[in-house]
C-alpha cells in the first residue's frame, strides 16, 4: 500500500486516538514528515521494536504496540505450554507513554484470555527478565527505549527463560506480527474489564524482595567484611530513570553506607532534562556526578541508563578529577575480581561469555584463571541464549559482558543488569581500596600482567529512508571491496557473518563461522588488532569497533588512532560516492 493510502486509512478512521489525530493535523503540510511516518511499518526485529513516538505505522504509538502484542499473543497461544494461565510479565521505564503502552499490552493480551502481571510503577529492565523467571511466566515485555533520546520508546520481548528472544523464536514472533492485517483493528478489552476478569494483575514489592535476595548471591565478600573495610564513598546517579530504589537497596544490603545520590537526577524525567543524552557511555552524563564527587572526595561514581540495564563508572584519575571507564575496562575489572574469588573446581566447567566486539583482554584474563571463553554475536540476547544452553549441560555461567556497558554476574537474570553491576563494581572498588589502589591503578596492574589492550567505537548516524540506504551501501562496499590493510596493519583474516565465512587472506582458505548469520564484517589484523563493522539494530547508525594490543599505553593509543582515521576516511569516500 502506498504511504498516502495508509495515511488516508488513518485519518478517515473515526475512532482514531484524539492525540494522534491532532499530531497528524500538525504535520499535515509537511510531506516529508508524513512520508517518514507512513512509508513502512516500524520494524519488529529480533529484539522487539524501537522508534520515535507519534502517529504512523513507522512510529511508536498505541496502534503499533497493539499490533506487536497481537503477534506475540498469537505466537504464545500456538507455541508456549499453558501460556494463558502462566501469563506475561510486563515492566516499563520512565519514558513518555511507557505506562500507557504497558496497559495497552495487558488489554490486547486480555482479549486473548492471556493473563498479564504488570508492575504498579516503573522498574529496571532486569526486573522484567527476573519477573518472568520468578513468576514462571510464559513471556515478558519491557517498555523502554533504553538510552535513546526522549522522543523514542520501545517494546522488548522476553521468552519463558527470561532471556531476549533467540533468533528462531524471534522469527516466529515477527511472522505473527507481520500477519496482523490492520493495526487499527486489533481487538482490545478495556482496562476495567481485564482487571475484573483477573487478566490484569498489578505486582509490586514482592518481586523486588525476591530479586534483592538473589542479589546477595553475587557478593564475594559478606556485608560484614565490607563494613569493616575502609569506607567507600559512592556517588550514584540514575540519570532520571528507574534504578534509584533498587540500587540503593542493593548497595545498603551489601554493606555500603556512604552513598550520595545526585539529587538533580534522582527523579524520573522523560525529558532527561539535565543531560544531552541519558547514556552512561557518554561522558557528559557524568558531569553532575563528577562535580559532586569532587566535593566529597568520592572513591567511585556510578551511573545507570534510564532502564538500568547499563552501568557506567568513573574513578579518581590521580589529578583531582575522575575518569570514566570504558565498558571493556570495567568488565575486565569485574571479571578478574569474580574469577579470583571463584573456586578452582567451579572454574573448571565455567565460562566467560562475551561478544565479538568486546575486548580480547577478557579472554586473556579468563585464560589466566583456566576459564573458557565463548564469543557470541553483538547483543546480550546471544549471551542469554548460551546461558540457557548451560541448563542442559555440566557447564555453567561465570560472567558475561559486552563493550556497551552491559554486565551480568548472577544467572537469576538473563539480560544485562546494571543493579548487579553497581553492587559488584562498588565491591571491587572497596577491595582495591584496601590494597591502596584506585580502579585505574588496578586496571594498570592487569595491563602489566596481560598486555595493553585498548578499544574504541565510532558511531555514524544516518537518519530516515536515505540514511538506511547509505548504511546499506557502506556495508555492501566494505563486503565487496574489503580492506587489505587498516592503519598500516595487514589484514590477516576477514570474517563475514552474513555468509558465515572466515577467509584466511594469505592462503585464501576459508573456515565456517559457527554463529547465526548477521550483517557484520570483521577484519582481524596483525599484532592482535581488529576492526568490526555493524549496523545498529535499534538506531539509525552504523558502528565501527576497534581493538588493539601492544606492550604499552602510548603505542596502543597511536595504533588505535591510525585505525580510526583510516576507517573514517573510507566511510566518507563511500558516502560521497
mmCIF file of N, CA, C and O in Angstrom, residues 143-198:
data_model
loop_
_atom_site.group_PDB
_atom_site.id
_atom_site.type_symbol
_atom_site.label_atom_id
_atom_site.label_comp_id
_atom_site.label_asym_id
_atom_site.label_seq_id
_atom_site.Cartn_x
_atom_site.Cartn_y
_atom_site.Cartn_z
ATOM 1 N N UNK A 143 8.733 -2.177 28.307
ATOM 2 C CA UNK A 143 8.511 -0.965 27.524
ATOM 3 C C UNK A 143 9.656 -0.006 27.819
ATOM 4 O O UNK A 143 9.748 0.551 28.910
ATOM 5 N N UNK A 144 10.548 0.163 26.858
ATOM 6 C CA UNK A 144 11.723 1.012 27.059
ATOM 7 C C UNK A 144 12.377 1.315 25.719
ATOM 8 O O UNK A 144 12.263 0.543 24.768
ATOM 9 N N UNK A 145 13.070 2.438 25.660
ATOM 10 C CA UNK A 145 13.957 2.723 24.531
ATOM 11 C C UNK A 145 15.378 2.894 25.049
ATOM 12 O O UNK A 145 16.194 3.589 24.448
ATOM 13 N N UNK A 146 15.647 2.269 26.209
ATOM 14 C CA UNK A 146 16.982 2.287 26.791
ATOM 15 C C UNK A 146 17.501 3.720 26.935
ATOM 16 O O UNK A 146 16.873 4.537 27.593
ATOM 17 N N UNK A 147 18.621 4.046 26.271
ATOM 18 C CA UNK A 147 19.237 5.359 26.417
ATOM 19 C C UNK A 147 18.996 6.260 25.207
ATOM 20 O O UNK A 147 19.679 7.263 25.047
ATOM 21 N N UNK A 148 18.013 5.908 24.362
ATOM 22 C CA UNK A 148 17.697 6.753 23.207
ATOM 23 C C UNK A 148 17.191 8.128 23.647
ATOM 24 O O UNK A 148 16.806 8.312 24.800
ATOM 25 N N UNK A 149 17.125 9.091 22.728
ATOM 26 C CA UNK A 149 16.602 10.420 23.074
ATOM 27 C C UNK A 149 15.152 10.377 23.557
ATOM 28 O O UNK A 149 14.462 9.369 23.366
ATOM 29 N N UNK A 150 14.672 11.475 24.179
ATOM 30 C CA UNK A 150 13.339 11.484 24.797
ATOM 31 C C UNK A 150 12.190 11.172 23.846
ATOM 32 O O UNK A 150 11.142 10.695 24.289
ATOM 33 N N UNK A 151 12.358 11.445 22.561
ATOM 34 C CA UNK A 151 11.249 11.240 21.617
ATOM 35 C C UNK A 151 11.068 9.773 21.220
ATOM 36 O O UNK A 151 10.180 9.452 20.429
ATOM 37 N N UNK A 152 11.866 8.873 21.803
ATOM 38 C CA UNK A 152 11.794 7.446 21.459
ATOM 39 C C UNK A 152 11.119 6.631 22.565
ATOM 40 O O UNK A 152 11.119 7.010 23.731
ATOM 41 N N UNK A 153 10.550 5.504 22.163
ATOM 42 C CA UNK A 153 10.181 4.453 23.097
ATOM 43 C C UNK A 153 10.308 3.121 22.382
ATOM 44 O O UNK A 153 10.610 3.079 21.181
ATOM 45 N N UNK A 154 10.121 2.024 23.118
ATOM 46 C CA UNK A 154 10.331 0.726 22.512
ATOM 47 C C UNK A 154 9.577 -0.382 23.210
ATOM 48 O O UNK A 154 8.971 -0.186 24.279
ATOM 49 N N UNK A 155 9.639 -1.562 22.598
ATOM 50 C CA UNK A 155 8.892 -2.735 23.053
ATOM 51 C C UNK A 155 9.840 -3.930 22.947
ATOM 52 O O UNK A 155 10.257 -4.308 21.852
ATOM 53 N N UNK A 156 10.206 -4.486 24.082
ATOM 54 C CA UNK A 156 11.208 -5.538 24.136
ATOM 55 C C UNK A 156 10.548 -6.810 24.671
ATOM 56 O O UNK A 156 9.774 -6.747 25.629
ATOM 57 N N UNK A 157 10.850 -7.962 24.066
ATOM 58 C CA UNK A 157 10.181 -9.211 24.426
ATOM 59 C C UNK A 157 11.177 -10.207 25.019
ATOM 60 O O UNK A 157 12.304 -10.349 24.530
ATOM 61 N N UNK A 158 10.724 -10.895 26.076
ATOM 62 C CA UNK A 158 11.493 -11.980 26.693
ATOM 63 C C UNK A 158 10.741 -13.288 26.551
ATOM 64 O O UNK A 158 9.502 -13.317 26.600
ATOM 65 N N UNK A 159 11.484 -14.385 26.413
ATOM 66 C CA UNK A 159 10.835 -15.692 26.362
ATOM 67 C C UNK A 159 10.650 -16.248 27.770
ATOM 68 O O UNK A 159 10.938 -15.575 28.762
ATOM 69 N N UNK A 160 10.178 -17.491 27.878
ATOM 70 C CA UNK A 160 9.844 -18.057 29.189
ATOM 71 C C UNK A 160 11.074 -18.302 30.057
ATOM 72 O O UNK A 160 10.942 -18.548 31.253
ATOM 73 N N UNK A 161 12.269 -18.220 29.473
ATOM 74 C CA UNK A 161 13.504 -18.348 30.246
ATOM 75 C C UNK A 161 13.938 -17.010 30.846
ATOM 76 O O UNK A 161 14.854 -16.954 31.655
ATOM 77 N N UNK A 162 13.271 -15.917 30.425
ATOM 78 C CA UNK A 162 13.680 -14.592 30.881
ATOM 79 C C UNK A 162 14.754 -13.962 30.022
ATOM 80 O O UNK A 162 15.254 -12.882 30.344
ATOM 81 N N UNK A 163 15.113 -14.619 28.931
ATOM 82 C CA UNK A 163 16.095 -14.057 28.008
ATOM 83 C C UNK A 163 15.405 -13.382 26.836
ATOM 84 O O UNK A 163 14.235 -13.653 26.537
ATOM 85 N N UNK A 164 16.133 -12.484 26.175
ATOM 86 C CA UNK A 164 15.603 -11.918 24.939
ATOM 87 C C UNK A 164 15.404 -13.048 23.936
ATOM 88 O O UNK A 164 16.087 -14.054 23.973
ATOM 89 N N UNK A 165 14.450 -12.853 23.027
ATOM 90 C CA UNK A 165 14.108 -13.924 22.089
ATOM 91 C C UNK A 165 15.313 -14.320 21.249
ATOM 92 O O UNK A 165 15.901 -13.484 20.568
ATOM 93 N N UNK A 166 15.694 -15.613 21.244
ATOM 94 C CA UNK A 166 16.717 -16.055 20.292
ATOM 95 C C UNK A 166 16.160 -15.972 18.879
ATOM 96 O O UNK A 166 14.954 -15.807 18.667
ATOM 97 N N UNK A 167 17.046 -16.103 17.899
ATOM 98 C CA UNK A 167 16.675 -15.800 16.517
ATOM 99 C C UNK A 167 15.491 -16.617 16.010
ATOM 100 O O UNK A 167 14.596 -16.086 15.352
ATOM 101 N N UNK A 168 15.456 -17.912 16.310
ATOM 102 C CA UNK A 168 14.381 -18.759 15.801
ATOM 103 C C UNK A 168 13.034 -18.347 16.391
ATOM 104 O O UNK A 168 12.038 -18.235 15.678
ATOM 105 N N UNK A 169 13.004 -18.128 17.710
ATOM 106 C CA UNK A 169 11.764 -17.688 18.349
ATOM 107 C C UNK A 169 11.373 -16.299 17.854
ATOM 108 O O UNK A 169 10.191 -16.025 17.603
ATOM 109 N N UNK A 170 12.362 -15.424 17.727
ATOM 110 C CA UNK A 170 12.079 -14.064 17.252
ATOM 111 C C UNK A 170 11.464 -14.094 15.861
ATOM 112 O O UNK A 170 10.503 -13.368 15.569
ATOM 113 N N UNK A 171 12.011 -14.947 14.993
ATOM 114 C CA UNK A 171 11.485 -15.044 13.633
ATOM 115 C C UNK A 171 10.032 -15.487 13.639
ATOM 116 O O UNK A 171 9.206 -14.992 12.845
ATOM 117 N N UNK A 172 9.695 -16.412 14.547
ATOM 118 C CA UNK A 172 8.311 -16.898 14.632
ATOM 119 C C UNK A 172 7.372 -15.804 15.121
ATOM 120 O O UNK A 172 6.248 -15.661 14.622
ATOM 121 N N UNK A 173 7.832 -14.998 16.105
ATOM 122 C CA UNK A 173 7.011 -13.884 16.595
ATOM 123 C C UNK A 173 6.864 -12.822 15.512
ATOM 124 O O UNK A 173 5.764 -12.302 15.273
ATOM 125 N N UNK A 174 7.975 -12.502 14.847
ATOM 126 C CA UNK A 174 7.947 -11.499 13.770
ATOM 127 C C UNK A 174 6.945 -11.912 12.688
ATOM 128 O O UNK A 174 6.171 -11.082 12.185
ATOM 129 N N UNK A 175 6.925 -13.194 12.341
ATOM 130 C CA UNK A 175 5.989 -13.694 11.327
ATOM 131 C C UNK A 175 4.543 -13.435 11.750
ATOM 132 O O UNK A 175 3.713 -12.996 10.942
ATOM 133 N N UNK A 176 4.259 -13.675 13.034
ATOM 134 C CA UNK A 176 2.902 -13.433 13.535
ATOM 135 C C UNK A 176 2.555 -11.947 13.525
ATOM 136 O O UNK A 176 1.433 -11.556 13.186
ATOM 137 N N UNK A 177 3.512 -11.121 13.902
ATOM 138 C CA UNK A 177 3.275 -9.670 13.908
ATOM 139 C C UNK A 177 2.976 -9.189 12.489
ATOM 140 O O UNK A 177 2.041 -8.406 12.259
ATOM 141 N N UNK A 178 3.768 -9.665 11.536
ATOM 142 C CA UNK A 178 3.594 -9.218 10.153
ATOM 143 C C UNK A 178 2.289 -9.709 9.535
ATOM 144 O O UNK A 178 1.800 -9.140 8.557
ATOM 145 N N UNK A 179 1.709 -10.754 10.117
ATOM 146 C CA UNK A 179 0.448 -11.283 9.606
ATOM 147 C C UNK A 179 -0.765 -10.501 10.107
ATOM 148 O O UNK A 179 -1.864 -10.697 9.590
ATOM 149 N N UNK A 180 -0.567 -9.634 11.104
ATOM 150 C CA UNK A 180 -1.690 -8.828 11.605
ATOM 151 C C UNK A 180 -2.093 -7.864 10.495
ATOM 152 O O UNK A 180 -1.293 -7.015 10.081
ATOM 153 N N UNK A 181 -3.318 -7.942 9.985
ATOM 154 C CA UNK A 181 -3.671 -7.208 8.768
ATOM 155 C C UNK A 181 -3.818 -5.699 8.945
ATOM 156 O O UNK A 181 -3.544 -4.932 8.026
ATOM 157 N N UNK A 182 -4.259 -5.271 10.123
ATOM 158 C CA UNK A 182 -4.548 -3.843 10.294
ATOM 159 C C UNK A 182 -4.350 -3.456 11.751
ATOM 160 O O UNK A 182 -5.104 -3.883 12.625
ATOM 161 N N UNK A 183 -3.329 -2.647 11.999
ATOM 162 C CA UNK A 183 -3.029 -2.234 13.377
ATOM 163 C C UNK A 183 -4.177 -1.452 14.012
ATOM 164 O O UNK A 183 -4.306 -1.414 15.242
ATOM 165 N N UNK A 184 -5.033 -0.831 13.193
ATOM 166 C CA UNK A 184 -6.143 -0.036 13.721
ATOM 167 C C UNK A 184 -7.327 -0.886 14.152
ATOM 168 O O UNK A 184 -8.243 -0.377 14.815
ATOM 169 N N UNK A 185 -7.307 -2.171 13.791
ATOM 170 C CA UNK A 185 -8.460 -3.030 14.066
ATOM 171 C C UNK A 185 -8.154 -4.150 15.072
ATOM 172 O O UNK A 185 -8.957 -5.071 15.221
ATOM 173 N N UNK A 186 -7.027 -4.088 15.757
ATOM 174 C CA UNK A 186 -6.695 -5.116 16.752
ATOM 175 C C UNK A 186 -7.685 -5.050 17.907
ATOM 176 O O UNK A 186 -7.954 -3.983 18.456
ATOM 177 N N UNK A 187 -8.208 -6.196 18.294
ATOM 178 C CA UNK A 187 -9.204 -6.242 19.368
ATOM 179 C C UNK A 187 -8.537 -6.024 20.727
ATOM 180 O O UNK A 187 -7.516 -6.633 21.038
ATOM 181 N N UNK A 188 -9.147 -5.153 21.532
ATOM 182 C CA UNK A 188 -8.662 -4.912 22.893
ATOM 183 C C UNK A 188 -9.841 -4.937 23.855
ATOM 184 O O UNK A 188 -10.967 -4.607 23.491
ATOM 185 N N UNK A 189 -9.554 -5.333 25.092
ATOM 186 C CA UNK A 189 -10.527 -5.213 26.171
ATOM 187 C C UNK A 189 -10.226 -3.924 26.934
ATOM 188 O O UNK A 189 -9.098 -3.423 26.908
ATOM 189 N N UNK A 190 -11.201 -3.404 27.630
ATOM 190 C CA UNK A 190 -10.963 -2.214 28.447
ATOM 191 C C UNK A 190 -10.117 -2.590 29.660
ATOM 192 O O UNK A 190 -10.084 -3.758 30.074
ATOM 193 N N UNK A 191 -9.434 -1.612 30.230
ATOM 194 C CA UNK A 191 -8.636 -1.879 31.421
ATOM 195 C C UNK A 191 -9.511 -2.402 32.550
ATOM 196 O O UNK A 191 -9.135 -3.355 33.247
ATOM 197 N N UNK A 192 -10.691 -1.810 32.727
ATOM 198 C CA UNK A 192 -11.595 -2.247 33.795
ATOM 199 C C UNK A 192 -11.989 -3.713 33.621
ATOM 200 O O UNK A 192 -12.031 -4.485 34.592
ATOM 201 N N UNK A 193 -12.251 -4.094 32.378
ATOM 202 C CA UNK A 193 -12.681 -5.474 32.110
ATOM 203 C C UNK A 193 -11.590 -6.478 32.432
ATOM 204 O O UNK A 193 -11.830 -7.503 33.091
ATOM 205 N N UNK A 194 -10.362 -6.199 31.968
ATOM 206 C CA UNK A 194 -9.281 -7.176 32.225
ATOM 207 C C UNK A 194 -8.931 -7.225 33.710
ATOM 208 O O UNK A 194 -8.528 -8.275 34.220
ATOM 209 N N UNK A 195 -9.093 -6.116 34.413
ATOM 210 C CA UNK A 195 -8.871 -6.145 35.861
ATOM 211 C C UNK A 195 -9.941 -6.977 36.552
ATOM 212 O O UNK A 195 -9.644 -7.803 37.429
ATOM 213 N N UNK A 196 -11.194 -6.784 36.159
ATOM 214 C CA UNK A 196 -12.306 -7.527 36.769
ATOM 215 C C UNK A 196 -12.196 -9.027 36.512
ATOM 216 O O UNK A 196 -12.529 -9.845 37.370
ATOM 217 N N UNK A 197 -11.728 -9.393 35.342
ATOM 218 C CA UNK A 197 -11.595 -10.813 34.986
ATOM 219 C C UNK A 197 -10.338 -11.457 35.562
ATOM 220 O O UNK A 197 -10.112 -12.651 35.379
ATOM 221 N N UNK A 198 -9.515 -10.674 36.257
ATOM 222 C CA UNK A 198 -8.265 -11.211 36.788
ATOM 223 C C UNK A 198 -7.209 -11.443 35.727
ATOM 224 O O UNK A 198 -6.249 -12.197 35.933
#
